[in-house]
XYZ file of C-alpha atoms in Angstrom:
334
model
C 18.863 17.960 8.798
C 20.996 19.417 6.173
C 18.328 22.075 4.168
C 18.656 19.625 1.012
C 17.408 16.701 3.325
C 14.524 18.796 4.245
C 13.643 19.858 0.853
C 13.256 16.501 -0.076
C 11.159 15.951 3.007
C 9.281 18.964 2.377
C 8.466 18.222 -1.216
C 7.494 14.289 0.017
C 5.240 15.376 2.092
C 3.614 17.953 -0.150
C 3.328 15.394 -3.613
C 1.750 12.837 -0.727
C -0.686 15.174 0.542
C 0.222 15.323 4.004
C 0.639 19.551 3.747
C -2.464 19.796 0.902
C -6.136 17.993 0.381
C -7.561 16.129 -1.699
C -11.052 16.137 -0.654
C -11.780 12.472 -3.317
C -10.445 9.356 -1.845
C -10.440 8.053 -5.183
C -8.908 10.137 -6.625
C -6.130 10.134 -3.660
C -6.089 6.452 -4.851
C -5.160 6.911 -8.155
C -2.817 9.660 -7.454
C -0.391 7.644 -4.799
C -0.824 4.153 -6.923
C -2.880 2.953 -4.087
C -3.331 2.704 -0.952
C -2.036 0.040 1.820
C -4.464 -1.666 2.959
C -2.974 -4.821 5.244
C -5.469 -3.338 7.749
C -9.024 -1.725 5.630
C -8.880 1.062 8.598
C -5.558 2.329 7.905
C -6.741 3.159 4.510
C -9.483 5.402 6.246
C -7.196 7.360 8.245
C -4.726 7.828 5.385
C -7.886 9.199 3.456
C -8.897 11.544 6.806
C -5.663 12.969 7.601
C -4.951 13.760 3.836
C -8.455 15.359 3.558
C -10.565 13.109 1.662
C -13.963 11.937 2.633
C -14.902 8.681 3.383
C -18.608 8.505 1.475
C -18.856 4.975 0.403
C -15.317 4.061 1.071
C -15.792 0.703 2.098
C -17.005 -0.055 -2.445
C -14.784 3.294 -3.605
C -11.737 1.559 -4.388
C -11.102 -2.474 -5.200
C -9.158 -4.351 -2.637
C -6.395 -6.177 -4.232
C -2.509 -7.428 -4.157
C -0.241 -5.352 -5.776
C 3.299 -5.078 -5.929
C 5.531 -6.617 -3.175
C 2.161 -8.843 -2.607
C 1.006 -6.406 -0.806
C -2.921 -5.867 -0.248
C -4.006 -2.224 -1.638
C -7.497 0.045 -2.191
C -7.392 1.108 -5.631
C -9.328 3.031 -8.289
C -11.016 -0.083 -10.183
C -9.650 1.618 -13.332
C -6.243 1.610 -13.172
C -6.018 -1.823 -11.882
C -4.984 -2.948 -15.572
C -2.480 -0.792 -15.620
C -0.755 -1.432 -11.817
C -1.110 -4.973 -12.665
C 1.041 -4.620 -15.791
C 4.397 -4.632 -13.665
C 4.092 -8.159 -12.723
C 1.448 -10.234 -15.367
C 2.003 -13.545 -15.132
C 5.371 -13.404 -12.482
C 5.781 -16.305 -10.547
C 2.756 -18.107 -11.473
C 4.689 -21.572 -12.189
C 6.743 -20.961 -8.776
C 3.111 -20.959 -7.004
C 1.995 -23.471 -9.225
C 5.026 -25.417 -8.055
C 4.154 -24.694 -4.433
C 0.414 -25.367 -4.137
C 2.078 -29.032 -6.029
C -0.417 -29.415 -9.006
C 0.989 -30.413 -12.890
C 0.092 -27.301 -14.841
C -3.085 -29.371 -16.035
C -4.379 -29.921 -12.809
C -4.284 -26.100 -12.053
C -5.168 -25.305 -14.849
C -8.118 -26.859 -14.528
C -9.163 -26.133 -10.324
C -8.997 -22.341 -11.626
C -11.486 -22.864 -14.506
C -13.367 -24.611 -11.559
C -13.185 -21.964 -9.237
C -14.196 -19.132 -11.444
C -16.937 -21.504 -12.637
C -18.276 -22.017 -8.386
C -17.928 -17.833 -8.549
C -20.150 -17.483 -11.510
C -22.385 -19.628 -9.513
C -22.456 -17.613 -6.554
C -19.494 -18.795 -4.531
C -17.737 -16.453 -3.051
C -15.794 -17.212 0.651
C -12.356 -19.038 0.762
C -14.249 -20.887 3.391
C -16.796 -22.444 0.823
C -14.720 -23.094 -1.573
C -12.378 -25.370 0.482
C -15.710 -27.538 1.917
C -16.531 -27.803 -1.501
C -12.764 -29.035 -2.266
C -12.207 -30.593 1.133
C -12.876 -34.286 -0.154
C -10.954 -33.995 -3.311
C -7.587 -32.517 -1.958
C -5.839 -33.651 1.588
C -6.220 -30.748 4.182
C -1.850 -29.788 3.906
C -2.541 -29.293 -0.391
C -6.084 -27.506 0.780
C -4.374 -25.086 2.535
C -1.962 -24.606 -0.139
C -4.386 -23.715 -2.607
C -6.399 -21.028 -0.153
C -3.310 -20.026 1.435
C -4.019 -16.379 2.133
C -0.695 -15.575 1.379
C -0.005 -17.025 -2.146
C -3.002 -18.885 -2.740
C -5.264 -19.561 -5.865
C -7.122 -16.826 -5.242
C -4.351 -14.424 -5.191
C -3.169 -15.942 -8.535
C -5.988 -14.933 -9.904
C -5.978 -11.072 -8.251
C -2.906 -10.802 -9.492
C -3.970 -11.673 -13.209
C -6.798 -9.115 -12.721
C -10.305 -11.922 -12.746
C -10.718 -11.544 -8.724
C -10.621 -8.806 -6.104
C -12.013 -8.274 -2.645
C -15.955 -7.693 -2.633
C -15.419 -4.704 -0.459
C -12.689 -3.086 1.612
C -13.890 -5.197 4.620
C -14.809 -7.745 3.175
C -12.978 -10.916 2.868
C -15.365 -12.719 -0.048
C -14.397 -12.249 -3.439
C -16.077 -11.294 -6.633
C -14.956 -11.650 -10.406
C -13.962 -8.576 -12.095
C -12.122 -7.646 -15.577
C -9.492 -6.106 -14.875
C -6.526 -7.708 -16.878
C -3.640 -6.444 -17.944
C -3.777 -4.602 -21.333
C 0.159 -4.117 -21.968
C 3.532 -5.609 -21.140
C 5.796 -4.174 -17.580
C 7.695 -2.659 -20.657
C 4.758 -0.878 -22.057
C 3.486 0.361 -18.613
C 6.564 1.224 -16.748
C 7.519 4.261 -18.459
C 3.982 6.445 -17.458
C 4.240 4.229 -14.212
C 7.545 5.561 -13.191
C 6.749 9.456 -13.755
C 3.589 8.680 -11.265
C 5.800 7.323 -8.991
C 8.100 10.723 -9.213
C 5.205 12.858 -9.709
C 3.362 11.647 -6.059
C 6.979 9.734 -4.275
C 9.709 11.875 -5.257
C 12.302 13.452 -5.005
C 13.447 9.627 -4.712
C 16.031 7.315 -6.161
C 15.685 5.012 -8.942
C 16.239 2.161 -5.608
C 13.048 3.719 -4.060
C 11.299 3.012 -7.352
C 12.384 -0.553 -7.498
C 11.272 -1.356 -4.022
C 8.267 0.281 -4.322
C 7.114 -1.909 -7.436
C 9.085 -5.047 -6.330
C 11.163 -4.611 -9.330
C 14.532 -6.129 -10.849
C 17.004 -3.388 -11.442
C 17.394 -4.488 -14.915
C 14.323 -3.354 -15.026
C 14.830 0.274 -14.721
C 18.191 -0.021 -16.312
C 17.730 2.679 -19.800
C 14.665 4.139 -18.799
C 14.108 8.290 -20.351
C 14.692 10.201 -16.863
C 15.228 13.617 -18.861
C 11.890 14.861 -18.216
C 12.516 15.005 -13.889
C 14.069 17.278 -11.756
C 16.907 16.175 -9.527
C 18.118 16.559 -6.064
C 21.647 15.524 -5.271
C 21.551 13.853 -1.812
C 24.736 12.113 -0.376
C 25.674 11.831 -3.755
C 22.469 9.772 -4.487
C 20.374 11.465 -7.436
C 16.698 12.145 -6.147
C 14.065 12.510 -9.278
C 10.851 15.034 -8.635
C 8.340 16.167 -11.089
C 8.113 20.025 -10.886
C 4.457 20.716 -10.484
C 5.545 24.985 -10.104
C 3.520 24.477 -6.452
C 5.528 25.813 -4.183
C 5.612 23.283 -1.039
C 4.550 24.247 2.795
C 6.669 24.273 4.947
C 6.932 21.170 7.181
C 4.428 20.838 9.879
C 5.635 20.682 13.068
C 3.352 17.704 14.071
C 1.762 15.434 11.378
C -0.207 12.115 12.505
C 0.554 9.246 9.404
C -1.451 5.882 8.516
C -0.047 2.625 9.101
C 2.036 1.705 6.664
C 1.951 5.312 5.290
C 3.737 5.673 2.386
C 5.537 8.789 3.701
C 7.721 5.993 5.769
C 7.614 2.597 3.660
C 7.724 3.176 0.657
C 11.662 4.739 0.301
C 15.107 2.167 0.693
C 16.160 5.126 2.886
C 14.079 5.809 6.076
C 16.215 7.190 7.942
C 15.671 10.893 7.508
C 11.608 10.357 8.214
C 12.523 7.212 10.649
C 15.153 7.303 13.425
C 17.026 4.069 13.330
C 16.727 4.238 17.132
C 12.726 4.079 16.685
C 12.321 1.773 13.708
C 11.310 -1.548 16.226
C 8.915 0.631 17.610
C 7.115 1.545 14.862
C 7.904 -1.177 12.222
C 7.397 -4.580 14.062
C 8.743 -8.250 13.322
C 5.377 -9.164 11.969
C 6.318 -6.870 9.049
C 3.783 -4.601 10.819
C 3.793 -0.574 10.782
C 1.664 1.119 13.400
C 0.295 4.712 12.989
C 3.010 6.711 13.523
C 3.156 10.539 14.995
C 5.668 13.240 12.896
C 7.207 15.686 14.704
C 9.023 18.500 11.820
C 8.902 15.706 9.545
C 10.945 12.617 11.770
C 8.509 9.789 13.308
C 8.607 10.680 17.007
C 5.742 8.493 18.180
C 2.961 5.677 17.756
C -0.883 6.337 18.133
C -3.408 3.801 18.224
C -7.546 3.462 18.889
C -7.817 1.101 21.077
C -11.957 -0.036 22.671
C -12.870 3.547 20.104
C -10.030 5.676 23.004
C -7.454 7.442 21.782
C -3.739 5.939 22.745
C -0.598 7.799 21.826
C 3.287 7.341 23.051
C 5.989 9.097 21.814
C 9.390 8.180 21.983
C 10.987 10.576 24.121
C 9.483 13.488 26.668
C 6.817 16.227 24.340
C 5.947 19.657 25.679
C 2.463 18.843 27.008
C 0.917 21.170 24.254
C 1.979 18.734 21.723
C 0.357 15.594 23.462
C -2.428 17.811 23.413
C -2.848 18.449 20.215
C -1.310 14.755 19.115
C -4.727 13.168 21.082
C -6.821 15.922 20.446
C -5.974 14.908 16.348
C -6.065 11.603 17.247
C -9.859 12.050 19.233
C -11.091 13.849 15.612
C -10.047 10.817 13.461
C -12.037 8.638 16.247
C -14.956 10.451 15.752
C -15.046 10.418 11.897
C -14.674 6.725 11.575
C -17.368 5.787 14.297
C -19.518 3.281 12.864
C -17.696 2.895 9.358
C -15.050 0.429 10.593
């Protein structure tokens, strides 16, 4: 790996709290603009790997849909800012996909909100209540976990999951107070502070935006590393990042792996299919000198590690010890 690529990874690992600690889970989520939680236990793994305590973690963050339609655990007071990027996006498309007129769609939203105010919080209960009114196909679309009414309301900042581990919902009040144009400059700054050095294409991918959305934004405050003819932007905190660790555990959907368009420096192409499955699931991984070299997990309460190539016994043993420590730290909490 060339020196510039190494410097980029070194700085990313520092900014993503892989070579320093962030003791507060809420602050970690705030700094990284949400922790990916397709599986809720990945939030716990990501937090522990980065030095954050798990005390009260199931309710410390708000679990909801953010950019790219993915579930994240976020600091509640940060939610209006993060949701501002996509306020209103796709609402009409979702309504049409569900198959309701605008009037019927808005009436349904009012009724769902009213039911939640009366204590109905689960998708299953809602399906039962509306079963006599809609046929099974329409009912499935209305309460689909991928694009139904709860996703729509969550993207408006009006509902969220009751906790990191619950499948039920709560009413919240986190509606965006800014437009995308108003929110984007600050969020872009936060992105390059946490995920930099990174490209504009990385920011576009991370936030689920169009290229035109980032045109004309002021980039003068950022430092630049040029790699393969592509400018990589970052904020200089004045801290000297530590060297890339020889061994690093990464959570499933770890931001170090999934937050960039070009992942070749971190995830070699020949190993990609072993880490990111056809379903889109990104497995927990082991990095050697900053590059993904294997996968790990906890199955039936036992640590499991699989390296893609032969590794020294000392590395294998050390990896098992790290995974076992996570197993012990999360025992009874997941």
